[in-house]
Coordinates of C-alpha atoms in Angstrom, one line a residue:
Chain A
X1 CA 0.0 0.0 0.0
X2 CA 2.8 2.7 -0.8
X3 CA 0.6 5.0 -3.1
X4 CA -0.7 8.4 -2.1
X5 CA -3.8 8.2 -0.1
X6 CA -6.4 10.2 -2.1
X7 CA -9.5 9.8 0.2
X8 CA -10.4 8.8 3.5
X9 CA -12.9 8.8 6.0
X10 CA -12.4 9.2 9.7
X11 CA -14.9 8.2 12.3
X12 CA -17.8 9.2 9.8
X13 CA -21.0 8.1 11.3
X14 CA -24.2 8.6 9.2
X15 CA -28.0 9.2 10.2
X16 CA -30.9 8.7 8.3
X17 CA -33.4 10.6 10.6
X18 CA -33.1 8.8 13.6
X19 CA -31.4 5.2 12.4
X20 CA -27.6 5.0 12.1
X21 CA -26.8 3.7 8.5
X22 CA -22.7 3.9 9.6
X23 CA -21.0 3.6 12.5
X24 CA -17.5 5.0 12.9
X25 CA -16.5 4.2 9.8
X26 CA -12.2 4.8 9.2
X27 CA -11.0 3.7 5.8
X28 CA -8.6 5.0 3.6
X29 CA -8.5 4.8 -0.1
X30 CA -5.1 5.0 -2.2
X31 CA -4.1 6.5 -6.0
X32 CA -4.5 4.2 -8.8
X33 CA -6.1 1.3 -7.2
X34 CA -9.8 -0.5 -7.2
X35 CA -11.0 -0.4 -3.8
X36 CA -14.3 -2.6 -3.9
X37 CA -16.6 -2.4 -1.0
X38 CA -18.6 -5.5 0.0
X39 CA -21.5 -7.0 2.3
X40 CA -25.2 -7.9 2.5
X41 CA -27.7 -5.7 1.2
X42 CA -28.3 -3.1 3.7
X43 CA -25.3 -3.1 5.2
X44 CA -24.5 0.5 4.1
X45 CA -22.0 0.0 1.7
X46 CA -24.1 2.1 -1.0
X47 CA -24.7 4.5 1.5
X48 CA -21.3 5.0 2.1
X49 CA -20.4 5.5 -1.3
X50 CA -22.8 8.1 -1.7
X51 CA -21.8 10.1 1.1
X52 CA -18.3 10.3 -0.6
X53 CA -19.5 12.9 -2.8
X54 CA -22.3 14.3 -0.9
X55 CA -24.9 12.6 -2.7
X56 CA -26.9 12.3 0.2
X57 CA -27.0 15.8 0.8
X58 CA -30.5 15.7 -0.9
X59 CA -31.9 13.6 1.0
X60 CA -33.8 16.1 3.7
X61 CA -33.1 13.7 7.0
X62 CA -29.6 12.8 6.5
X63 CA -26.7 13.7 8.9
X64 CA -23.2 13.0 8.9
X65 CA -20.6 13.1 11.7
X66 CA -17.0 12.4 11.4
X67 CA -14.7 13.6 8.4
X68 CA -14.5 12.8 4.8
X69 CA -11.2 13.6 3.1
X70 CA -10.3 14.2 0.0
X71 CA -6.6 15.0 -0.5
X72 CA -6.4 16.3 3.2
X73 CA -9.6 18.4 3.1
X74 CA -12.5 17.6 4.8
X75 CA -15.6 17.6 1.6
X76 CA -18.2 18.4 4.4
X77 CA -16.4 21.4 5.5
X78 CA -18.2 24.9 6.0
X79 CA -16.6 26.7 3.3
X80 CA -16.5 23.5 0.4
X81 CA -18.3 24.0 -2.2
X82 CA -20.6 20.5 -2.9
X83 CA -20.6 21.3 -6.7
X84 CA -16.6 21.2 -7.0
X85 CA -16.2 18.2 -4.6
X86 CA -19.1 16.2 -7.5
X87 CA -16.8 17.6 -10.0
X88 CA -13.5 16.1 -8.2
X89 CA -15.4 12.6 -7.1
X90 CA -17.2 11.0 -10.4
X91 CA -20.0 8.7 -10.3
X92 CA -21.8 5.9 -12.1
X93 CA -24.6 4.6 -10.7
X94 CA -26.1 1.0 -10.4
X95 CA -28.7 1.4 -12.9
X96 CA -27.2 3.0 -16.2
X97 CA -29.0 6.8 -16.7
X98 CA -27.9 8.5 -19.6
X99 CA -29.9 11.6 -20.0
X100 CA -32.7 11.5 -22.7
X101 CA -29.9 13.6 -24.9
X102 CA -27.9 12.4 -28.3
X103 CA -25.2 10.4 -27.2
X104 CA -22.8 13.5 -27.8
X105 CA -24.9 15.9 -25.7
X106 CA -24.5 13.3 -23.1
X107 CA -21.2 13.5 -23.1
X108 CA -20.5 16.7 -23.2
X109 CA -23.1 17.8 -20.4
X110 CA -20.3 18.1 -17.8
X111 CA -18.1 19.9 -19.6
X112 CA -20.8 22.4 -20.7
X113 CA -21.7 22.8 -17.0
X114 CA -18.0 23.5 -16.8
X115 CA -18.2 26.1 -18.7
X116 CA -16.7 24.9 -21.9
X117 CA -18.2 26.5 -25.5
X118 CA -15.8 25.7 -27.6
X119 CA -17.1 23.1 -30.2
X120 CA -13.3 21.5 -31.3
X121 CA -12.5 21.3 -27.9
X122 CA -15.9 19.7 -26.7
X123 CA -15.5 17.7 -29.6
X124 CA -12.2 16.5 -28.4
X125 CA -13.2 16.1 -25.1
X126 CA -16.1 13.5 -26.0
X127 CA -14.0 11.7 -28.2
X128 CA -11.3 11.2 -25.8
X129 CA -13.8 10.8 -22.8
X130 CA -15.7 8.1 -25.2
X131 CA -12.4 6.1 -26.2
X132 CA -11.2 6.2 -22.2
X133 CA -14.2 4.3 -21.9
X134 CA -13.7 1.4 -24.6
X135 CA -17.3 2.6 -26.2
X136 CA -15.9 4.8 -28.8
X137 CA -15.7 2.4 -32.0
X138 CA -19.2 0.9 -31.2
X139 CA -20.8 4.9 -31.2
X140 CA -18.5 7.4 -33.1
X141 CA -20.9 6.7 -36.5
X142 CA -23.8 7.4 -34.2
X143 CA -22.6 10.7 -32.4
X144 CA -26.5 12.3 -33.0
X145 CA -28.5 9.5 -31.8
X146 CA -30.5 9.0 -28.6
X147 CA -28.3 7.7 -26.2
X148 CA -31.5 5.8 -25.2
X149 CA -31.0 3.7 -28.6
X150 CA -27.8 1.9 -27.1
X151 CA -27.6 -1.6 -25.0
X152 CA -28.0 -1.5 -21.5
X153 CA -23.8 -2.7 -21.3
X154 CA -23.6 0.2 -23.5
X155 CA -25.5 2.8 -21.9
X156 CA -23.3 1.9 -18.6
X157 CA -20.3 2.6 -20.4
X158 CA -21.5 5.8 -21.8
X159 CA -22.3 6.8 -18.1
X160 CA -18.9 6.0 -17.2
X161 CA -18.0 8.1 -20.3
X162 CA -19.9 10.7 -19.3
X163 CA -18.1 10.6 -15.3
X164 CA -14.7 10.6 -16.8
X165 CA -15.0 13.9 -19.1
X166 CA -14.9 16.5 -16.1
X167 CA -11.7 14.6 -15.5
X168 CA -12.8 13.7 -12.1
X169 CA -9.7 12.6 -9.7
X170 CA -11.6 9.5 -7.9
X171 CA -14.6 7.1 -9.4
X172 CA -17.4 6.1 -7.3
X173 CA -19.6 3.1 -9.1
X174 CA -22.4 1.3 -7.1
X175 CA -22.5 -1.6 -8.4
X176 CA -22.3 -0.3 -11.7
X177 CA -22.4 -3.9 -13.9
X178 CA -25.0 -5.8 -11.3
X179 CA -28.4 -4.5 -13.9
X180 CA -26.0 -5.7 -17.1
X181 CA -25.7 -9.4 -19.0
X182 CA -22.3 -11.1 -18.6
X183 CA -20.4 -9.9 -21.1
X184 CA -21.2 -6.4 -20.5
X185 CA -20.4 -7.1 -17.2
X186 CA -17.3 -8.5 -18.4
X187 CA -16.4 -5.0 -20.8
X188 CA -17.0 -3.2 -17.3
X189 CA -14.6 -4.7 -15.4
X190 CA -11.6 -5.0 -18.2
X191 CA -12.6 -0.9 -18.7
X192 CA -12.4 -0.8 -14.3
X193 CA -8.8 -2.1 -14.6
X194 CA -7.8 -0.2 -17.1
X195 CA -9.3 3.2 -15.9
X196 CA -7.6 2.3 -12.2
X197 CA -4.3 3.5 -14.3
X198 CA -5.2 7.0 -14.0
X199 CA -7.9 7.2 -11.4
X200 CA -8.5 6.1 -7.8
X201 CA -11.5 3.7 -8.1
X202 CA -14.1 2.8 -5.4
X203 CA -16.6 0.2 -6.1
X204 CA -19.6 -1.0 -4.3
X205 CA -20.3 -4.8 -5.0
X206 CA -22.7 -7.9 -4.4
X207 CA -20.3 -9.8 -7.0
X208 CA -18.1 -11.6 -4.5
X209 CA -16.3 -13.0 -7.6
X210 CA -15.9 -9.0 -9.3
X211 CA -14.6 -7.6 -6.0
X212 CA -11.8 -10.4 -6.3
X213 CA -11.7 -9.9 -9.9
X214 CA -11.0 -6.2 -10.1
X215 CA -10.0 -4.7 -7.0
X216 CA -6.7 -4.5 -5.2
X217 CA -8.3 -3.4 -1.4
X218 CA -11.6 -5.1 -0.1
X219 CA -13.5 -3.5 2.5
X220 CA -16.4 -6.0 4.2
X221 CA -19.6 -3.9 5.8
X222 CA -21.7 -5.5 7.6
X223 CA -24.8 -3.9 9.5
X224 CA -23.4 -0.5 9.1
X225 CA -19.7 -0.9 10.4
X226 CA -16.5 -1.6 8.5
X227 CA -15.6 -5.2 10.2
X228 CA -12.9 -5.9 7.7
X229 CA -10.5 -4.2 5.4
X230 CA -7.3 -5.8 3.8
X231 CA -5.3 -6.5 0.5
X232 CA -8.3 -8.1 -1.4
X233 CA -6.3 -11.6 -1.9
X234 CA -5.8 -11.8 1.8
X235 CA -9.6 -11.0 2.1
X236 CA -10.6 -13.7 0.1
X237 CA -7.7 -16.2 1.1
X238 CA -7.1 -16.0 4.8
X239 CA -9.5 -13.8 6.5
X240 CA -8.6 -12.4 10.3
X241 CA -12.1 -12.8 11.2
X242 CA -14.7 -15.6 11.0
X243 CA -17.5 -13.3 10.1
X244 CA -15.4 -11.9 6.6
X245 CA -14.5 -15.4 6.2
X246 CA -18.3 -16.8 6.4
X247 CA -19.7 -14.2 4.3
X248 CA -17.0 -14.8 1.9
X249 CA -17.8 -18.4 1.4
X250 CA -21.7 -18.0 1.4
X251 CA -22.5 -19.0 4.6
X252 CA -24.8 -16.0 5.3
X253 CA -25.3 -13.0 3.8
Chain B
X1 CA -71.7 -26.0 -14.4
X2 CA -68.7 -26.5 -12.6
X3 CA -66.7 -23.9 -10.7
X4 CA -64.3 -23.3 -13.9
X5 CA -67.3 -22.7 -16.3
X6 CA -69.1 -20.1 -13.6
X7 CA -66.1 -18.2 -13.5
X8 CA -65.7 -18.1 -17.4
X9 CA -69.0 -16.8 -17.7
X10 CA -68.9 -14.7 -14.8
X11 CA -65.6 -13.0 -16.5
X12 CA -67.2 -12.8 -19.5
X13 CA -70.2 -10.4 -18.5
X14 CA -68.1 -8.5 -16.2
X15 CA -66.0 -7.6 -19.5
X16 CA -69.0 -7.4 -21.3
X17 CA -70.1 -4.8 -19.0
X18 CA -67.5 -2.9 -18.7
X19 CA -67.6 -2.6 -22.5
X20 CA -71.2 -1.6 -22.8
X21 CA -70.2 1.3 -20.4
X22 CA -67.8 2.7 -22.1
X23 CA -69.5 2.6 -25.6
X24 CA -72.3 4.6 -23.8
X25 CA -70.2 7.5 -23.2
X26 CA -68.6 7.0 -27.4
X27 CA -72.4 7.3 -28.4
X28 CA -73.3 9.8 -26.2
X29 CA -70.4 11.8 -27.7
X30 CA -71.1 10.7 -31.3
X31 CA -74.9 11.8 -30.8
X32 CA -74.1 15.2 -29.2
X33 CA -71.8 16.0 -32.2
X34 CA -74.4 14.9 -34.8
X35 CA -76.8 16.7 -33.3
X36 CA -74.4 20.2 -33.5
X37 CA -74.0 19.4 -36.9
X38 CA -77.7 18.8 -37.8
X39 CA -78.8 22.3 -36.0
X40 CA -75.8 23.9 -37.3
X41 CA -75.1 23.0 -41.0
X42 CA -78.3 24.4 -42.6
X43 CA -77.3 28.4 -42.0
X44 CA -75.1 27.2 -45.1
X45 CA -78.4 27.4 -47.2
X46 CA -78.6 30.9 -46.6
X47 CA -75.0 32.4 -46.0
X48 CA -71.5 30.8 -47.8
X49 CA -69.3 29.0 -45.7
X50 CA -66.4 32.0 -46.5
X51 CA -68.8 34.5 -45.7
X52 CA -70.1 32.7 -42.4
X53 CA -66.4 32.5 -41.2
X54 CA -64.8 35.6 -42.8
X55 CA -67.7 38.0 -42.4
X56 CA -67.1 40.7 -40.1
X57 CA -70.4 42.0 -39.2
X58 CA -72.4 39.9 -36.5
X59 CA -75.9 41.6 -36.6
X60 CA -77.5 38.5 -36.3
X61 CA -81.0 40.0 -35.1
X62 CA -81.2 43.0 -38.4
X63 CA -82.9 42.7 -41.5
X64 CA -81.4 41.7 -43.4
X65 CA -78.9 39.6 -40.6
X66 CA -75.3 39.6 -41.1
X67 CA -73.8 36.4 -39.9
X68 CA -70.1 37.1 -39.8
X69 CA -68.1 35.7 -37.0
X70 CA -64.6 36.9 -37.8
X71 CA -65.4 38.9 -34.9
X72 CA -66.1 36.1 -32.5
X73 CA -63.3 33.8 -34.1
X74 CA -61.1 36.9 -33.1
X75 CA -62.4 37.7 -29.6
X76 CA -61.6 34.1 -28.9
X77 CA -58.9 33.9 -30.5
X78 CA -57.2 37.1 -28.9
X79 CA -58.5 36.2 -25.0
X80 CA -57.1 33.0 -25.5
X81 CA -53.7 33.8 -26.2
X82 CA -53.6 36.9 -24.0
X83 CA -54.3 34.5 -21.4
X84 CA -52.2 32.0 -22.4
X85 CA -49.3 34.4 -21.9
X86 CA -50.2 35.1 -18.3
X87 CA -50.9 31.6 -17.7
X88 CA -48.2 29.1 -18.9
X89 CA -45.3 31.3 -17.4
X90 CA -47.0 31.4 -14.1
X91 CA -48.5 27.5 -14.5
X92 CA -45.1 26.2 -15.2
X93 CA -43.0 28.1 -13.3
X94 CA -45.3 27.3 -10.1
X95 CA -45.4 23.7 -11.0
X96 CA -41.2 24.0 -11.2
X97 CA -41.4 25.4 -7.5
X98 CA -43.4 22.7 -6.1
X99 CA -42.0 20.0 -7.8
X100 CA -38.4 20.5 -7.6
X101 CA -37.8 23.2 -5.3
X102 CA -40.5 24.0 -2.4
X103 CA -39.4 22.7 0.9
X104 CA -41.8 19.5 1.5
X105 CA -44.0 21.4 4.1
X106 CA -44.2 24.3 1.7
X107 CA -45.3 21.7 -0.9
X108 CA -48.1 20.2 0.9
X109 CA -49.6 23.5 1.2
X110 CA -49.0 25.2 -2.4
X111 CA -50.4 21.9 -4.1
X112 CA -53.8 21.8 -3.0
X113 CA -54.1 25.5 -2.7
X114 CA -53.2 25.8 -6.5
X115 CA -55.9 22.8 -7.2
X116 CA -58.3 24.2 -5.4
X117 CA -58.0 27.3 -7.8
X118 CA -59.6 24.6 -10.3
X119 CA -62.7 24.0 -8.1
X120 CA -63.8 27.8 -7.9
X121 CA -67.3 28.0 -10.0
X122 CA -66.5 29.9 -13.1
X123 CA -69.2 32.4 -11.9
X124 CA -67.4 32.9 -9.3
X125 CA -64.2 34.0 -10.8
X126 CA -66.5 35.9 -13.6
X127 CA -68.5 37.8 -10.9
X128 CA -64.3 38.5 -9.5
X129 CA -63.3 40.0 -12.6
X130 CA -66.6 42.1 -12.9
X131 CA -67.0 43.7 -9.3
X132 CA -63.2 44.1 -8.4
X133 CA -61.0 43.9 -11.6
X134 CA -63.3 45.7 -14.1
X135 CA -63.3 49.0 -11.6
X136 CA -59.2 48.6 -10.8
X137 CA -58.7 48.6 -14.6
X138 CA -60.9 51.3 -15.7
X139 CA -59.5 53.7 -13.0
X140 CA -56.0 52.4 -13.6
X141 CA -55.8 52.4 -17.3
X142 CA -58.6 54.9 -17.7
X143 CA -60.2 53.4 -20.2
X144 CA -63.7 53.4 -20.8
X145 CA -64.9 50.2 -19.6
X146 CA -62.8 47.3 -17.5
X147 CA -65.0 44.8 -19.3
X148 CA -62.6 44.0 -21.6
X149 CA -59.5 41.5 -23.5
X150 CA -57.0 42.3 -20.4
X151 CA -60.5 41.2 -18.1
X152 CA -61.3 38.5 -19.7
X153 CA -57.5 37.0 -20.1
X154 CA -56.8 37.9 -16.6
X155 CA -59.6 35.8 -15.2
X156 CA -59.2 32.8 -18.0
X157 CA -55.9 32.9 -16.8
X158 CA -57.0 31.9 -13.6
X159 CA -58.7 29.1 -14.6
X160 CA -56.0 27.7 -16.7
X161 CA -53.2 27.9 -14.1
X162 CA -54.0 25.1 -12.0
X163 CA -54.8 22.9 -15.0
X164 CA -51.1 23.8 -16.6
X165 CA -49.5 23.8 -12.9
X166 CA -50.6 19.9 -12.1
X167 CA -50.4 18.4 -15.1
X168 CA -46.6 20.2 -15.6
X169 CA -46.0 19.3 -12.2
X170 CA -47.3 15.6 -13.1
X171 CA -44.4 15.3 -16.2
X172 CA -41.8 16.7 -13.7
X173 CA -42.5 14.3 -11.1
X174 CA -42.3 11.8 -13.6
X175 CA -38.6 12.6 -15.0
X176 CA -36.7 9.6 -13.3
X177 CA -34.5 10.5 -9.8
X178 CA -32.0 8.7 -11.7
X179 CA -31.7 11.6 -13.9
X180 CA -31.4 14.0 -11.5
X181 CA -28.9 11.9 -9.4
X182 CA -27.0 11.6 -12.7
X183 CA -27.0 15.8 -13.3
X184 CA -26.0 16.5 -9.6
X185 CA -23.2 14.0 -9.6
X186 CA -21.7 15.6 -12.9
X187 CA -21.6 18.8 -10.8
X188 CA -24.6 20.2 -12.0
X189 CA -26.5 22.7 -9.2
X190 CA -30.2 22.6 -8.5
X191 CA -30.9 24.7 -11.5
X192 CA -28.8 23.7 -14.1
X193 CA -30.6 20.1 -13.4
X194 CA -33.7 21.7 -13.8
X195 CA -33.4 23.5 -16.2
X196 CA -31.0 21.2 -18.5
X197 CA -32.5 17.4 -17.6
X198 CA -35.4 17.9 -15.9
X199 CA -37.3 20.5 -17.6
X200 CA -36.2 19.2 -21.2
X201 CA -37.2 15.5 -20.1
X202 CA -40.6 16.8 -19.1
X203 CA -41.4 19.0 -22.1
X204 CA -43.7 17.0 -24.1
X205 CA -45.9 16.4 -20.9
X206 CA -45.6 20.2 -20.2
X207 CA -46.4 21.2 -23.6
X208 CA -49.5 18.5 -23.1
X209 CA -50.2 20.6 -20.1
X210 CA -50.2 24.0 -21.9
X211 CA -52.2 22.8 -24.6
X212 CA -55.0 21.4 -22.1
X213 CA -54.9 24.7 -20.2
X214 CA -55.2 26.5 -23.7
X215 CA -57.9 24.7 -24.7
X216 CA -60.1 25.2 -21.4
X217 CA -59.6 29.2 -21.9
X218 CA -60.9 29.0 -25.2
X219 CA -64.1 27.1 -24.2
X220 CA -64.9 28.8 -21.4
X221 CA -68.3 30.3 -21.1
X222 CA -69.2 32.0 -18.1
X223 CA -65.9 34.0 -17.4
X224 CA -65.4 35.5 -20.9
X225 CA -69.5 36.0 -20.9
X226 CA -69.2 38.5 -17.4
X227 CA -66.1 40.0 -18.4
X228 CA -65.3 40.1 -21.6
X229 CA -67.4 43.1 -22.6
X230 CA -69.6 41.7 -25.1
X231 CA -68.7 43.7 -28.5
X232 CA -68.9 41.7 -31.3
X233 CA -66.1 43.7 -33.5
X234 CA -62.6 43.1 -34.3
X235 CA -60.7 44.6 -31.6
X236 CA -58.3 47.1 -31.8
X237 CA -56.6 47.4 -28.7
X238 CA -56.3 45.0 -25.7
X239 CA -58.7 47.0 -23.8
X240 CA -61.6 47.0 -26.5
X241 CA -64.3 44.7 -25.4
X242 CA -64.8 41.2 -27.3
X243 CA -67.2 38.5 -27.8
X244 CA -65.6 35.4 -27.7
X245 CA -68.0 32.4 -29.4
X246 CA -69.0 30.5 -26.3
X247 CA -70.2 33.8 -24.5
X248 CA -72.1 34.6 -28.1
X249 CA -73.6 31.9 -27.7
X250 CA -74.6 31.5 -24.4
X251 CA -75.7 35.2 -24.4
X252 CA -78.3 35.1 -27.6
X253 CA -79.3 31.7 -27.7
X254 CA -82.2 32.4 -25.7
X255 CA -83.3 35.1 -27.5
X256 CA -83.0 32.9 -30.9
X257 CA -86.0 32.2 -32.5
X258 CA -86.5 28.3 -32.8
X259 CA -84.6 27.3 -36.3
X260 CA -84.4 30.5 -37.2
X261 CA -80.9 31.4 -39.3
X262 CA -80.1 33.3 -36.1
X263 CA -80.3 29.5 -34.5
X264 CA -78.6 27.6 -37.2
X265 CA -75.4 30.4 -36.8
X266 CA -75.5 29.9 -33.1
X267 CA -74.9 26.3 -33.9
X268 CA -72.8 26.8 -36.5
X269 CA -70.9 28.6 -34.2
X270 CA -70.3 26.1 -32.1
X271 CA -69.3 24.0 -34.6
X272 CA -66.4 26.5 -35.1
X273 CA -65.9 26.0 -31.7
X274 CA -65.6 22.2 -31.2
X275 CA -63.0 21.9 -34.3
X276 CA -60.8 24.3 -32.4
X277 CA -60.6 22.7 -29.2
X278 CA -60.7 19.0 -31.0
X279 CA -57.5 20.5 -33.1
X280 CA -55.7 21.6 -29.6
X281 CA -56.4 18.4 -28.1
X282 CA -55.5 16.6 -31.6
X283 CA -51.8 18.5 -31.3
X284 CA -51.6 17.7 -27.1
X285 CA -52.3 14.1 -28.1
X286 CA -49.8 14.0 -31.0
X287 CA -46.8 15.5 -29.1
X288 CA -47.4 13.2 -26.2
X289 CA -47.0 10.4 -28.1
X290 CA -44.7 11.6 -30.7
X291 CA -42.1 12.2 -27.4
X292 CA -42.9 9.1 -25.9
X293 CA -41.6 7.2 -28.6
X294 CA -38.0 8.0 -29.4
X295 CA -37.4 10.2 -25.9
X296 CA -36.4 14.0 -26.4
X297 CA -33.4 13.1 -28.1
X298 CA -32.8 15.7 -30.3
X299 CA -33.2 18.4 -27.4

């Protein structure tokens, strides 16, 4: 574990209302590696992920304690802004959502929110953005058609697209191949390993078999506390604790 | 009969049923519109169809009548679109606010508050715009009479703005949170989601919407009858008087001889009438569907 660390969070507790979704959560994520997150449904995992990039600041009743860092900084501090920190922290969501736009308007929405005009540079932009994520040959004749049109692997991949043109530092996905067949699935997680060159990758999982796949740190939550974290071969090999090692082999869960 | 063969039968005359109720409401439809055209077409025998629709002198009661209705086609026309323009800003934009950005306890007041705008009589709202805007305008405008366009549009207005606010705020609710999600985590804020994903996402509903509202202004009776003055020439300004169809033909239809020409215009009229609101529903129903099918795409 020698890279930088790029994210953490330090005794983050989170609320929804009056139930505790996470409890004291500490976990640190490094530069250029897949950290997948694991554990029953429920557990918090997702909730977790979304409180990374303040997602969950729009849901009314939801409170968190504790810090969450990105490159030092706490991103709930008083004076961050929430827009920069989504900007900085990418995400693709479980379900793929492109927006009811032309797949290059899809693309590009980021960028015009960032304030970019400029039609060779957007251009460029969505082309690069669309190669990065190994949809580019299967779309560049259809630049001006409903992004709806495309397969469900597809749309996924044009949603992770679509995360990595701001150029975001990290990438959140929650459980971003678990609605797709397995061959899209498969496309995902050969374009995961390949993006974890130049990002710092978190992934939320119920693919026991992916997380071991793809990531290089495996985090185990269970009822809303982090009960295990390690190298993800050592996860899935020797366990410290019985409760990793018996959801890990199916025995509940 | 076994159980198996009661329950098939008892299936079958439910559907059955259900079938013969709703082609009661097709005939009732299909009888109503004969009947228009039956008391309606024969004003043909004595005036051109041209001259009926592009005559602009309605002195249906002189001898010899005139049985133009440019003038009513206009006055309906003109109230309708003034209206419009006060209408769809303030229906959508409201139905923006409650949907996307009133607090939830704000929402559960605003919602009902603007529906219940839909539930005021018509008479109501007309006797409104007779007794308390007709003086403010006069005095404030100083114009002649305040039973005018600006009236008339004010109160159709009215009526129109909770039929454009719930059905706009219907299309908005129905833009998936997935979309929104997707907008916010690109960095979007509250309003550029609105106004770039949501809004867009929602737009053939909300045109739906506006055309529904549109189309209630330009049938209404009552309000335009009280307030819209009552002068059946082309107006000049928006604060000349009108008299839109329905109010034309609410107002001298009880002073119209039995099948006299004067009759047969009246329903002529109203034939006039039911293809304009048919073609505004005809459009709401066609860009409803025709956004349904492919997405918005191309916006």
């Amino acid at each position: 574990m020698s890279n930088k660390m790029k994210m953490a969070t330090k005794n983050m507790t989170f609320h929804y209302g009056a139930f505790k979704a996470l409890d004291d959560i500490t976990l640190e994520f490094r530069e250029n590696q897949v950290t997948a997150l694991i554990g029953p449904s429920g557990c918090g995992k997702s909730t977790f992920l979304r409180s990374l990039n303040r997602m969950n600041d729009i849901i009314p009743a939801a409170r968190v304690e504790g810090q969450v860092l990105l490159d030092g900084e706490d991103v709930y501090g008083p004076n961050v802004d929430v827009v920069e920190i989504r900007k900085r922290v990418g995400m693709v969501f479980q379900k793929p959502n492109p927006f009811p736009k032309t797949i290059f308007n899809d693309v590009a929405y980021g960028l015009r929110i960032k304030g970019i005009k400029n039609r060779g540079e957007l251009q460029a932009r969505v082309e690069a953005s669309l190669k990065a994520a190994a949809i580019w040959d299967e779309v560049k004749d259809r630049l001006n058609e409903s992004a709806l049109s495309l397969s469900g692997g597809q749309q996924q991949r044009l949603c992770i697209a679509r995360a990595l043109a701001i150029e975001p530092e990290v990438v959140l996905m929650d459980e971003p191949a678990s609605a797709l067949d397995p061959i899209a699935t498969q496309k995902i997680e050969e374009l995961i390993r390949e993006l974890k060159k130049s990002y710092t990758i978190i992934i939320v999982t119920h693919n026991m078999q992916q997380a071991a796949r793809i990531s290089n740190i495996t985090a185990f939550f269970y009822m809303g506390r982090l009960i295990e974290v390690d190298k993800t071969e050592t996860i899935f090999t020797k366990p410290s604790l019985k409760q990793t090692e018996d959801y890990i082999t199916g025995r509940f869960g | 009969m076994n159980r198996a063969q009661k329950r098939r039968i008892g299936e079958y005359l439910i559907e059955k049923w259900f079938l013969f109720l709703a082609t009661i409401s097709i005939i009732v439809l299909a009888l109503i519109v004969a009947f228009l055209f039956k008391e309606g077409i024969p004003i043909f025998k004595s005036v051109s169809v041209g001259d009926f629709l592009f005559g602009q002198l309605w002195y249906p009661t002189d001898e010899p009548a005139d049985f133009g209705i440019l003038p009513l086609i206009v006055g309906s026309l003109i109230v309708t679109a003034v209206s419009s323009m006060i209408a769809v800003p303030l229906g959508v934009l409201s139905a923006i606010y409650i949907s996307e950005i009133a607090r939830p306890s704000v929402k559960e007041i605003l919602k009902p508050v603007v529906e219940l705008l839909a539930a005021l009589p018509s008479v109501v709202i007309g006797f409104f715009g007779m007794v308390v805007m007709a003086p403010f305008l006069q005095k404030v405008f100083d114009i002649p009479t305040g039973l005018n366009i600006v009236n008339a549009s004010i109160m159709l207005a009215m009526m129109a703005v909770p039929t454009i606010s719930s059905l706009t705020e219907d299309a908005l609710h129905a833009v998936r949170r997935e979309l929104r999600e997707a907008s916010l985590a690109l960095g979007a804020t509250q309003w550029e989601t609105i106004s770039r994903v949501v809004v867009p996402a929602s737009l053939s509903g909300a045109c739906t919407a506006v055309i529904l509202g549109m189309s209630r202004a330009i049938g209404e009776t009552m309000v335009v009858l009280m307030v819209a003055g009552g002068a059946a020439a082309i107006p000049e300004s928006i604060f000349d008087s009108v008299r839109p169809m329905p109010a034309s033909i609410a107002a001298e239809m009880g002073e119209a001889p039995f099948r006299s020409d004067h009759y047969y215009a009246l329903f002529a009229t109203g034939i006039v009438l039911f293809f304009m609101t048919l073609g505004f529903n005809l459009i709401a129903d066609y860009i409803s569907h025709k956004y349904k099918q492919v997405g918005t795409a191309t916006l």
